[in-house]
Short mmCIF file of C-alpha atoms and ligand atoms in Angstrom, two decimals:
data_model
loop_
_atom_site.label_atom_id
_atom_site.label_comp_id
_atom_site.label_asym_id
_atom_site.label_seq_id
_atom_site.Cartn_x
_atom_site.Cartn_y
_atom_site.Cartn_z
CA UNK A 206 3.90 -24.83 11.60
CA UNK A 207 1.82 -25.02 14.65
CA UNK A 208 -1.82 -24.90 14.36
CA UNK A 209 -3.81 -22.10 16.15
CA UNK A 210 -6.83 -22.91 17.97
CA UNK A 211 -7.69 -19.97 19.72
CA UNK A 212 -6.78 -16.18 20.04
CA UNK A 213 -6.80 -13.93 23.00
CA UNK A 214 -7.21 -10.49 21.95
CA UNK A 215 -5.03 -8.59 24.37
CA UNK A 216 -6.88 -4.61 23.70
CA UNK A 217 -10.17 -3.40 23.39
CA UNK A 218 -12.15 -0.94 21.03
CA UNK A 219 -11.53 -1.20 17.45
CA UNK A 220 -8.28 -2.61 16.79
CA UNK A 221 -10.17 -5.71 19.31
CA UNK A 222 -12.83 -6.41 16.77
CA UNK A 223 -10.98 -5.88 13.82
CA UNK A 224 -8.41 -8.51 14.77
CA UNK A 225 -11.41 -10.55 15.86
CA UNK A 226 -13.17 -10.13 12.39
CA UNK A 227 -10.36 -11.75 10.57
CA UNK A 228 -9.71 -14.83 13.02
CA UNK A 229 -13.47 -15.51 12.58
CA UNK A 230 -13.33 -15.64 8.85
CA UNK A 231 -10.31 -17.88 9.48
CA UNK A 232 -12.37 -20.20 11.69
CA UNK A 233 -10.31 -19.22 15.17
CA UNK A 234 -12.50 -18.52 18.21
CA UNK A 235 -11.26 -15.75 20.05
CA UNK A 236 -11.24 -14.35 23.59
CA UNK A 237 -12.20 -10.57 25.00
CA UNK A 238 -10.33 -9.43 28.00
CA UNK A 239 -11.99 -5.87 29.19
CA UNK A 240 -11.60 -3.56 31.89
CA UNK A 241 -14.85 -2.99 34.34
CA UNK A 242 -15.32 0.21 32.48
CA UNK A 243 -15.78 -1.98 29.43
CA UNK A 244 -17.94 -4.53 30.33
CA UNK A 245 -20.83 -3.78 27.68
CA UNK A 246 -18.43 -2.78 24.64
CA UNK A 247 -18.75 -4.38 21.37
CA UNK A 248 -15.60 -6.01 21.58
CA UNK A 249 -15.99 -7.98 24.60
CA UNK A 250 -19.85 -9.06 22.97
CA UNK A 251 -18.02 -10.01 19.62
CA UNK A 252 -15.90 -12.50 21.00
CA UNK A 253 -16.51 -16.16 21.43
CA UNK A 254 -15.43 -15.52 25.31
CA UNK A 255 -15.03 -12.61 27.38
CA UNK A 256 -12.53 -12.65 30.92
CA UNK A 257 -12.68 -9.27 32.98
CA UNK A 258 -8.95 -8.79 33.82
CA UNK A 259 -9.11 -5.66 36.50
CA UNK A 260 -10.34 -2.19 37.20
CA UNK A 261 -10.70 0.66 34.35
CA UNK A 262 -7.46 2.50 34.38
CA UNK A 263 -4.95 0.78 32.02
CA UNK A 264 -2.28 0.20 34.25
CA UNK A 265 -4.66 -2.23 36.05
CA UNK A 266 -5.98 -4.09 33.37
CA UNK A 267 -5.03 -3.70 29.56
CA UNK A 268 -1.06 -3.27 30.94
CA UNK A 269 -1.26 -6.53 33.30
CA UNK A 270 1.19 -8.97 31.67
CA UNK A 271 0.27 -11.35 34.69
CA UNK A 272 -3.94 -11.51 33.95
CA UNK A 273 -3.78 -11.74 30.35
CA UNK A 274 -1.58 -14.66 30.74
CA UNK A 275 -3.45 -16.08 33.42
CA UNK A 276 -6.77 -15.14 31.06
CA UNK A 277 -5.20 -17.39 28.46
CA UNK A 278 -4.48 -20.07 30.41
CA UNK A 279 -8.07 -19.93 32.05
CA UNK A 280 -9.62 -20.18 28.47
CA UNK A 281 -7.03 -22.42 26.68
CA UNK A 282 -6.20 -19.46 24.16
CA UNK A 283 -3.13 -20.60 22.70
CA UNK A 284 -2.18 -17.47 20.97
CA UNK A 285 -2.50 -13.56 21.78
CA UNK A 286 -2.54 -10.55 19.20
CA UNK A 287 -1.40 -7.61 20.97
CA UNK A 288 -3.31 -4.75 18.69
CA UNK A 289 -1.71 -1.53 18.57
CA UNK A 290 -1.06 0.64 21.98
CA UNK A 291 -0.70 -0.90 25.63
CA UNK A 292 1.42 -3.85 25.51
CA UNK A 293 1.94 -4.21 22.08
CA UNK A 294 5.40 -2.91 21.65
CA UNK A 295 6.50 -4.61 24.76
CA UNK A 296 9.19 -6.95 24.55
CA UNK A 297 8.84 -8.40 28.10
CA UNK A 298 5.44 -8.81 27.19
CA UNK A 299 6.37 -10.76 24.14
CA UNK A 300 8.64 -12.95 25.93
CA UNK A 301 6.64 -13.42 28.82
CA UNK A 302 3.74 -14.95 26.57
CA UNK A 303 6.11 -17.00 24.51
CA UNK A 304 7.57 -18.59 27.72
CA UNK A 305 4.27 -19.78 28.84
CA UNK A 306 3.99 -21.61 25.79
CA UNK A 307 1.64 -19.32 23.86
CA UNK A 308 2.06 -18.08 20.25
CA UNK A 309 2.61 -14.00 20.31
CA UNK A 310 1.09 -12.81 17.38
CA UNK A 311 3.97 -10.22 16.29
CA UNK A 312 7.28 -9.98 15.61
CA UNK A 313 10.11 -11.87 18.13
CA UNK A 314 10.85 -10.22 21.46
CA UNK A 315 14.69 -9.56 20.06
CA UNK A 316 13.09 -7.18 17.21
CA UNK A 317 10.77 -5.81 19.70
CA UNK A 318 13.64 -4.37 21.90
CA UNK A 319 16.06 -3.23 19.17
CA UNK A 320 13.49 -1.34 16.93
CA UNK A 321 12.30 -0.03 20.33
CA UNK A 322 15.27 2.50 20.91
CA UNK A 323 14.98 4.65 18.05
CA UNK A 324 18.99 4.76 18.56
CA UNK A 325 19.75 1.18 18.64
CA UNK A 326 16.99 0.75 15.74
CA UNK A 327 19.45 3.70 13.90
CA UNK A 328 22.64 1.15 14.25
CA UNK A 329 21.17 -1.89 13.21
CA UNK A 330 19.67 0.18 9.81
CA UNK A 331 23.09 1.41 9.28
CA UNK A 332 24.55 -1.66 8.46
CA UNK A 333 22.56 -2.01 5.32
CA UNK A 334 23.45 1.86 4.33
CA UNK A 335 19.56 3.19 4.99
CA UNK A 336 19.87 7.29 4.56
CA UNK A 337 19.09 8.70 7.69
CA UNK A 338 18.43 12.42 8.96
CA UNK A 339 22.13 13.84 9.64
CA UNK A 340 22.66 13.62 13.82
CA UNK A 341 24.16 12.15 16.19
CA UNK A 342 24.21 8.05 15.98
CA UNK A 343 24.86 7.75 19.99
CA UNK A 344 23.23 9.11 23.23
CA UNK A 345 24.65 12.66 23.71
CA UNK A 346 24.47 14.25 27.16
CA UNK A 347 27.68 16.41 27.22
CA UNK A 348 26.68 20.07 26.06
CA UNK A 349 29.78 21.40 24.30
CA UNK A 350 29.81 18.20 22.04
CA UNK A 351 26.42 18.82 21.14
CA UNK A 352 27.16 22.52 20.62
CA UNK A 353 29.76 21.32 18.01
CA UNK A 354 27.06 18.77 16.66
CA UNK A 355 24.72 21.14 15.86
CA UNK A 356 27.00 24.11 14.61
CA UNK A 357 28.24 21.12 11.82
CA UNK A 358 24.53 19.91 10.81
CA UNK A 359 22.82 23.76 11.41
CA UNK A 360 19.71 24.65 12.98
CA UNK A 361 17.12 24.26 13.64
CA UNK A 362 17.84 21.12 15.31
CA UNK A 363 15.63 18.41 17.22
CA UNK A 364 16.27 16.61 20.01
CA UNK A 365 14.53 13.56 20.62
CA UNK A 366 14.45 11.08 23.48
CA UNK A 367 15.62 7.08 22.04
CA UNK A 368 12.53 5.70 24.01
CA UNK A 369 10.39 8.03 22.93
CA UNK A 370 7.00 7.64 20.80
CA UNK A 371 3.84 8.54 19.78
CA UNK A 372 4.42 12.01 19.25
CA UNK A 373 6.26 12.96 22.74
CA UNK A 374 10.05 13.54 23.57
CA UNK A 375 10.96 15.72 20.66
CA UNK A 376 11.95 19.35 20.99
CA UNK A 377 13.44 22.05 17.89
CA UNK A 378 15.95 23.64 18.85
CA UNK A 379 15.78 27.08 16.58
CA UNK A 380 19.53 28.83 17.61
CA UNK A 381 22.33 27.84 19.55
CA UNK A 382 21.59 29.86 22.68
CA UNK A 383 18.27 28.12 23.12
CA UNK A 384 20.89 24.72 23.40
CA UNK A 385 21.48 24.70 26.86
CA UNK A 386 18.24 24.81 28.21
CA UNK A 387 16.52 22.80 25.25
CA UNK A 388 18.89 20.14 26.70
CA UNK A 389 18.53 19.94 29.84
CA UNK A 390 14.73 19.75 29.27
CA UNK A 391 14.66 17.12 26.65
CA UNK A 392 17.07 14.58 28.93
CA UNK A 393 14.59 15.08 32.29
CA UNK A 394 11.47 15.07 30.25
CA UNK A 395 13.01 11.69 28.54
CA UNK A 396 13.89 10.39 31.91
CA UNK A 397 10.73 10.89 33.58
CA UNK A 398 8.23 10.31 30.95
CA UNK A 399 9.73 7.16 29.31
CA UNK A 400 12.60 6.19 32.61
CA UNK A 401 15.28 6.80 29.81
CA UNK A 402 16.93 10.10 29.33
CA UNK A 403 18.65 9.19 26.57
CA UNK A 404 18.27 11.54 23.99
CA UNK A 405 19.68 12.32 20.05
CA UNK A 406 19.93 14.94 18.03
CA UNK A 407 18.92 15.25 14.24
CA UNK A 408 18.74 17.84 11.54
CA UNK A 409 15.12 19.18 12.00
CA UNK A 410 13.65 19.02 8.38
CA UNK A 411 11.50 21.96 8.07
CA UNK A 412 9.23 20.81 5.35
CA UNK A 413 8.81 16.91 5.90
CA UNK A 414 6.22 14.82 4.46
CA UNK A 415 5.79 11.56 6.64
CA UNK A 416 5.72 8.82 4.40
CA UNK A 417 5.82 4.95 6.07
CA UNK A 418 6.53 1.46 4.67
CA UNK A 419 4.14 -1.52 5.24
CA UNK A 420 6.21 -4.38 5.48
CA UNK A 421 5.39 -8.37 5.84
CA UNK A 422 7.99 -11.23 6.81
CA UNK A 423 7.46 -14.53 7.47
CA UNK A 424 9.73 -16.69 9.63
CA UNK A 425 11.72 -18.29 6.83
CA UNK A 426 13.35 -14.93 5.82
CA UNK A 427 10.92 -14.07 3.13
CA UNK A 428 10.44 -10.15 3.46
CA UNK A 429 8.06 -7.94 0.69
CA UNK A 430 6.40 -4.06 1.38
CA UNK A 431 3.22 -3.30 0.88
CA UNK A 432 3.64 0.14 -0.79
CA UNK A 433 3.70 3.46 1.56
CA UNK A 434 1.30 5.36 3.53
CA UNK A 435 1.35 9.05 3.37
CA UNK A 436 1.01 10.36 6.95
CA UNK A 437 1.61 14.10 6.80
CA UNK A 438 -1.52 15.49 8.32
CA UNK A 439 -0.58 15.51 12.20
CA UNK A 440 -1.24 17.63 15.01
CA UNK A 441 1.54 17.86 17.38
CA UNK A 442 3.32 15.09 15.56
CA UNK A 443 0.53 12.61 15.68
CA UNK A 444 -1.58 11.27 12.45
CA UNK A 445 -4.84 11.95 12.02
CA UNK A 446 -5.50 11.78 8.32
CA UNK A 447 -3.58 8.90 6.65
CA UNK A 448 -3.78 8.03 2.90
CA UNK A 449 -2.16 5.14 0.61
CA UNK A 450 -0.55 5.83 -1.78
CA UNK A 451 1.27 8.96 -1.37
CA UNK A 452 0.36 11.73 -3.81
CA UNK A 453 4.11 12.53 -4.57
CA UNK A 454 5.86 9.39 -4.92
CA UNK A 455 7.36 8.53 -8.20
CA UNK A 456 7.91 4.88 -8.56
CA UNK A 457 11.47 4.98 -8.52
CA UNK A 458 11.43 6.21 -5.01
CA UNK A 459 8.65 4.04 -3.81
CA UNK A 460 10.64 0.92 -5.25
CA UNK A 461 13.69 2.50 -3.37
CA UNK A 462 12.10 3.57 -0.07
CA UNK A 463 10.62 -0.19 0.03
CA UNK A 464 13.70 -2.11 -0.63
CA UNK A 465 15.10 0.53 2.16
CA UNK A 466 12.02 -0.93 4.60
CA UNK A 467 12.93 -4.33 3.75
CA UNK A 468 16.56 -3.87 4.44
CA UNK A 469 15.57 -2.02 7.82
CA UNK A 470 13.18 -4.95 8.39
CA UNK A 471 16.29 -7.78 7.57
CA UNK A 472 18.56 -5.71 10.20
CA UNK A 473 16.64 -6.74 13.13
CA UNK A 474 15.62 -10.24 11.92
CA UNK A 475 11.95 -9.39 11.44
CA UNK A 476 9.01 -11.53 11.10
CA UNK A 477 5.37 -10.19 11.17
CA UNK A 478 3.84 -6.97 10.06
CA UNK A 479 6.13 -3.91 10.72
CA UNK A 480 6.09 -0.20 9.39
CA UNK A 481 9.31 1.06 8.44
CA UNK A 482 8.65 5.25 9.03
CA UNK A 483 10.54 7.97 7.16
CA UNK A 484 10.46 11.46 6.61
CA UNK A 485 10.92 12.87 2.74
CA UNK A 486 12.58 16.46 2.65
CA UNK A 487 11.25 18.97 -0.12
CA UNK A 488 13.92 17.38 -2.80
CA UNK A 489 12.42 14.25 -2.15
CA UNK A 490 15.07 12.59 -0.11
CA UNK A 491 14.24 9.90 2.22
CA UNK A 492 15.43 9.41 5.87
CA UNK A 493 14.72 6.32 8.04
CA UNK A 494 12.73 8.02 11.14
CA UNK A 495 12.29 4.25 13.07
CA UNK A 496 10.03 0.81 13.09
CA UNK A 497 6.77 -0.03 14.51
CA UNK A 498 7.13 -3.34 15.52
CA UNK A 499 2.99 -3.68 15.86
CA UNK A 500 -0.33 -3.33 13.09
CA UNK A 501 -0.42 0.34 12.79
CA UNK A 502 -3.81 2.40 13.40
CA UNK A 503 -3.35 3.63 9.77
CA UNK A 504 -3.20 -0.24 8.28
CA UNK A 505 -6.74 -0.43 6.51
CA UNK A 506 -5.61 1.69 3.71
CA UNK A 507 -2.79 -0.63 2.69
CA UNK A 508 -5.46 -3.05 2.91
CA UNK A 509 -7.87 -1.26 0.59
CA UNK A 510 -5.19 -0.65 -2.17
CA UNK A 511 -3.73 -3.84 -2.04
CA UNK A 512 -6.40 -6.67 -1.05
CA UNK A 513 -4.06 -7.92 1.60
CA UNK A 514 -5.82 -8.92 5.04
CA UNK A 515 -3.11 -7.99 7.24
CA UNK A 516 -4.24 -9.47 10.68
CA UNK A 517 -5.17 -12.37 8.84
CA UNK A 518 -1.12 -12.61 7.22
CA UNK A 519 -0.21 -11.64 10.61
CA UNK A 520 -1.69 -14.76 12.59
CA UNK A 521 -0.06 -17.07 9.51
CA UNK A 522 3.07 -15.83 9.98
CA UNK A 523 3.09 -16.16 13.71
CA UNK A 524 2.01 -19.92 13.03
CA UNK A 525 4.66 -20.28 10.73
CA UNK A 526 3.14 -20.21 7.72
CA UNK A 527 5.33 -19.34 4.57
CA UNK A 528 3.89 -16.02 3.15
CA UNK A 529 1.96 -16.61 0.21
CA UNK A 530 2.77 -13.99 -2.29
CA UNK A 531 6.17 -12.35 -3.48
CA UNK A 532 7.07 -8.81 -4.12
CA UNK A 533 6.00 -9.22 -8.00
CA UNK A 534 2.37 -10.22 -6.81
CA UNK A 535 1.64 -7.19 -4.95
CA UNK A 536 0.22 -4.20 -6.80
CA UNK A 537 -1.73 -1.07 -6.10
CA UNK A 538 -5.51 -0.58 -6.99
CA UNK A 539 -6.70 2.91 -6.32
CA UNK A 540 -6.65 4.92 -3.71
CA UNK A 541 -7.63 5.17 0.02
CA UNK A 542 -7.69 7.50 2.63
CA UNK A 543 -8.46 7.39 6.34
CA UNK A 544 -9.91 9.92 9.07
CA UNK A 545 -9.50 9.26 12.79
CA UNK A 546 -12.39 9.94 13.97
CA UNK A 547 -11.76 11.42 17.71
CA UNK A 548 -14.31 12.38 20.71
CA UNK A 549 -12.70 15.90 20.31
CA UNK A 550 -13.79 19.60 20.09
CA UNK A 551 -11.79 20.83 17.21
CA UNK A 552 -13.49 24.25 17.90
CA UNK A 553 -11.67 24.35 21.19
CA UNK A 554 -8.45 23.12 20.83
CA UNK A 555 -9.36 19.34 20.14
CA UNK A 556 -10.26 19.11 23.71
CA UNK A 557 -11.55 15.57 24.58
CA UNK A 558 -15.18 15.99 24.84
CA UNK A 559 -16.53 12.69 26.09
CA UNK A 560 -20.00 11.68 27.14
CA UNK A 561 -22.87 9.93 25.48
CA UNK A 562 -23.20 8.92 21.99
CA UNK A 563 -26.98 9.90 21.61
CA UNK A 564 -27.11 9.61 17.85
CA UNK A 565 -24.86 7.23 16.67
CA UNK A 566 -25.33 6.50 12.85
CA UNK A 567 -22.37 5.56 10.33
CA UNK A 568 -22.06 6.33 6.35
CA UNK A 569 -22.43 3.33 4.27
CA UNK A 570 -22.47 2.34 0.59
CA UNK A 571 -19.59 1.94 -2.29
CA UNK A 572 -16.10 2.29 -0.60
CA UNK A 573 -16.52 2.84 2.59
CA UNK A 574 -15.22 0.79 5.39
CA UNK A 575 -16.10 2.09 9.24
CA UNK A 576 -13.64 0.53 11.78
CA UNK A 577 -15.41 1.52 15.58
CA UNK A 578 -16.02 -0.18 18.96
CA UNK A 579 -19.17 1.95 19.55
CA UNK A 580 -22.69 1.81 18.91
CA UNK A 581 -25.64 4.44 19.69
CA UNK A 582 -26.57 4.77 23.52
CA UNK A 583 -22.80 4.12 24.79
CA UNK A 584 -20.74 6.19 27.00
CA UNK A 585 -17.52 7.16 25.58
CA UNK A 586 -15.01 6.08 28.65
CA UNK A 587 -12.90 8.57 30.00
CA UNK A 588 -9.79 6.51 30.39
CA UNK A 589 -8.92 5.54 27.09
CA UNK A 590 -7.78 7.26 23.90
CA UNK A 591 -10.72 9.45 22.78
CA UNK A 592 -10.58 7.78 19.08
CA UNK A 593 -14.38 6.86 18.30
CA UNK A 594 -13.89 5.28 14.73
CA UNK A 595 -11.58 5.02 11.86
CA UNK A 596 -13.58 6.29 8.81
CA UNK A 597 -11.91 5.08 5.56
CA UNK A 598 -12.84 5.76 1.84
CA UNK A 599 -11.77 3.78 -1.38
CA UNK A 600 -11.71 5.24 -4.82
CA UNK A 601 -10.32 4.08 -7.99
CA UNK A 602 -8.54 7.39 -7.80
CA UNK A 603 -7.41 10.03 -5.51
CA UNK A 604 -10.19 12.32 -6.28
CA UNK A 605 -12.86 9.66 -6.07
CA UNK A 606 -11.58 8.81 -2.49
CA UNK A 607 -11.60 12.35 -1.48
CA UNK A 608 -15.16 12.95 -2.82
CA UNK A 609 -16.42 9.68 -1.41
CA UNK A 610 -15.04 10.75 2.16
CA UNK A 611 -16.62 14.05 1.92
CA UNK A 612 -19.90 11.84 1.30
CA UNK A 613 -19.57 9.77 4.13
CA UNK A 614 -18.13 12.46 6.65
CA UNK A 615 -21.55 14.09 5.99
CA UNK A 616 -23.60 10.76 6.34
CA UNK A 617 -21.89 10.40 9.88
CA UNK A 618 -24.61 11.12 12.03
CA UNK A 619 -22.99 11.67 15.65
CA UNK A 620 -24.58 13.62 18.74
CA UNK A 621 -23.47 13.83 22.03
CA UNK A 622 -19.90 14.79 22.06
CA UNK A 623 -17.93 16.99 19.46
CA UNK A 624 -16.00 15.04 17.13
CA UNK A 625 -13.32 15.80 14.56
CA UNK A 626 -15.62 15.46 11.83
CA UNK A 627 -16.19 18.52 10.75
CA UNK A 628 -11.93 19.26 11.19
CA UNK A 629 -11.47 16.35 8.94
CA UNK A 630 -14.08 17.65 6.14
CA UNK A 631 -12.05 20.89 6.01
CA UNK A 632 -9.30 18.77 5.05
CA UNK A 633 -10.56 17.11 2.56
CA UNK A 634 -11.71 20.32 0.84
CA UNK A 635 -8.90 22.42 1.43
CA UNK A 636 -6.74 23.31 -1.52
CA UNK A 637 -3.31 22.30 -0.45
CA UNK A 638 -4.87 18.55 0.50
CA UNK A 639 -6.52 18.05 -2.65
CA UNK A 640 -3.47 19.08 -4.74
CA UNK A 641 -0.81 16.73 -2.67
CA UNK A 642 1.12 19.52 -1.70
CA UNK A 643 1.14 19.68 1.92
CA UNK A 644 3.64 18.77 4.84
CA UNK A 645 3.67 17.90 8.53
CA UNK A 646 2.99 21.29 9.24
CA UNK A 647 -0.63 21.23 7.20
CA UNK A 648 -2.73 21.78 10.63
CA UNK A 649 -0.33 24.55 12.03
CA UNK A 650 0.07 26.57 8.92
CA UNK A 651 -3.46 26.43 7.76
CA UNK A 652 -6.05 25.45 10.38
CA UNK A 653 -8.13 27.34 12.71
CA UNK A 654 -11.58 27.07 14.34
CA UNK A 655 -12.09 30.54 12.84
CA UNK A 656 -10.98 29.32 9.12
CA UNK A 657 -13.06 26.39 9.32
CA UNK A 658 -16.38 27.79 10.49
CA UNK A 659 -15.81 30.40 7.41
CA UNK A 660 -15.74 27.65 4.80
CA UNK A 661 -18.46 25.90 6.72
CA UNK A 662 -20.30 29.61 6.20
CA UNK A 663 -19.37 29.89 2.64
CA UNK A 664 -20.97 26.34 2.15
CA UNK A 665 -23.75 27.01 3.56
CA UNK A 666 -24.33 30.09 1.75
CA UNK A 667 -23.82 28.47 -1.59
CA UNK A 668 -26.69 26.10 -0.33
CA UNK A 669 -28.65 28.95 0.37
CA UNK A 670 -27.77 30.41 -3.03
CA UNK A 671 -29.00 27.35 -4.90
CA UNK A 672 -32.37 27.18 -3.11
CA UNK A 673 -33.06 31.16 -3.79
CA UNK A 674 -32.26 30.55 -7.53
CA UNK A 675 -34.45 26.95 -7.09
CA UNK A 676 -36.89 28.95 -5.51
CA UNK A 677 -37.15 31.58 -7.91
CA UNK A 678 -37.75 29.23 -10.63
CA UNK A 679 -40.70 27.83 -8.77
CA UNK A 680 -39.40 24.21 -8.79
CA UNK A 681 -39.23 23.53 -5.06
CA UNK A 682 -38.23 19.77 -4.98
CA UNK A 683 -39.81 19.37 -1.18
CA UNK A 684 -41.33 21.97 1.27
CA UNK A 685 -38.86 25.11 1.90
CA UNK A 686 -39.08 25.07 5.28
CA UNK A 687 -38.28 21.40 5.82
CA UNK A 688 -35.09 22.02 4.06
CA UNK A 689 -33.83 25.06 5.83
CA UNK A 690 -34.65 23.71 9.43
CA UNK A 691 -31.68 24.04 11.43
CA UNK A 692 -33.07 21.08 13.42
CA UNK A 693 -33.49 18.96 10.03
CA UNK A 694 -31.49 15.82 10.66
CA UNK A 695 -28.50 15.86 8.12
CA UNK A 696 -30.04 13.18 6.62
CA UNK A 697 -32.62 15.73 5.17
CA UNK A 698 -30.24 18.30 4.27
CA UNK A 699 -26.64 16.99 3.87
CA UNK A 700 -24.45 20.02 5.54
CA UNK A 701 -21.67 20.55 7.64
CA UNK A 702 -21.62 20.21 11.25
P1 ADP B 127 7.77 8.95 17.54
O1 ADP B 127 8.01 7.88 17.79
O2 ADP B 127 6.94 9.81 18.62
O3 ADP B 127 6.19 9.00 16.44
P2 ADP B 127 8.89 9.54 15.35
O4 ADP B 127 10.69 9.66 15.28
O5 ADP B 127 8.45 8.58 14.42
O6 ADP B 127 8.68 9.91 16.69
O7 ADP B 127 8.34 11.24 14.23
C1 ADP B 127 6.57 11.58 14.85
C2 ADP B 127 6.64 13.10 13.70
O8 ADP B 127 7.79 13.98 14.35
C3 ADP B 127 7.21 12.60 12.11
O9 ADP B 127 6.22 11.99 11.75
C4 ADP B 127 7.63 13.79 11.60
O10 ADP B 127 6.41 14.79 11.50
C5 ADP B 127 8.20 14.26 13.21
N1 ADP B 127 9.86 14.19 13.17
C6 ADP B 127 10.55 13.40 13.40
N2 ADP B 127 11.72 13.52 13.22
C7 ADP B 127 11.90 14.69 12.60
C8 ADP B 127 12.91 15.77 11.90
N3 ADP B 127 13.99 15.00 12.12
N4 ADP B 127 12.61 16.89 11.01
C9 ADP B 127 11.42 16.96 11.25
N5 ADP B 127 10.22 16.47 11.42
C10 ADP B 127 10.73 15.55 12.18
#
């Protein structure tokens, strides 16, 4: 056991704040690092101390290992939490932090290394009989060999970069004549984007659901799973809406996937918080995809249904404590949904739309959690991910969580940049989402700005019709002009933006 006295959070925005909040509850002081663009950010103001580590571009600040370790030395921080993104899955960073005598709040550099390569991860998992998508177990560069493999597994196939991440480095090949060019491109793209041209082939599952399992392990060999998160609503292979539990898992599949996830973690001697990702086909067979060796963006939904503060657990594990619970102590209470609110314009192909937050009013009330790093009047920097906030709703069941989410989206008052809130509301209302009958093709299948516009107009017409009925009954709750005014704040009339 090693007592942690001060934690430096090597990140920015909502996740930096989220980590600092747990540290504060544990009585541990925190240090923020920031770039020149983030001087007035909330994470800087929240921390007990703050150090500027360079200019706005991440490569000159948040990705500078030397500056972060220097900031630890300067402030006497004896532990580093990497958050997600930036250096969180960089084994060299974890190693250098440890070599400097500082606790890395995360898994060992060795675990990060193994799981950072999709192929090495599969090789480690194979020892435990984890179900895998049919495909090549190693990198493949020979076209003839690839052709034979693809014939065996059947088209469509997916060519994936071993070092890929964030939904990048994947290419679907529908038929054999697309293979030569597709493969060549995949290899050169992987080499230029990830510095490693290794690619492999997987059967492309046409109607998959993305279901991932949260695991926690201590440094004494204890491992548990904290159930699943359903992350099938994706845009370009990136998650936009997540929920826990999944609407379709049976207790048997949940237990089987939980066990497989723990086995994957065991395969690489894992400790800390991690996520084992699977895809599920239409027959509910699950296949291992990869493991993320850090806190996930969508971790709050797990916290809401289990009551476990994952960041506190990460800190305790890093300090060498044993897990204070066993698998049988964990259970699911209620249902949680998270939407990622981006400063992007859903009516314009989700193009980033930065600028000043002229109005910024968060939703509140029962079952609502907002993890963000902004306040009214702040500018959204162009240098980083355009995620404004994560809005999370908990309910006693899925239906209540969805209704709460709709209510919270309506309360969320943001003017200035366009946001994805209207799109999130579209999903909450969609029959396929509400019924639980959806897969990763949800957005490409159902979403166009016109559809959203039509749904919004229909709702406005419903409101207008209801008003007409009220007025004809001479039953006006408030002056009609106020209600129908298009200038009115959404706090007067709840309407979709
Ligand atoms: P990344 O590391 O880039 O996130 P993943 O392997 O986790 O890549 O896959 C991201 C997403 O891509 C999955 O959630 C799923 O939607 C899709 N995907 C990955 N592998 C397959 C596959 N074999 N068949 C169909 N979809 C897949």
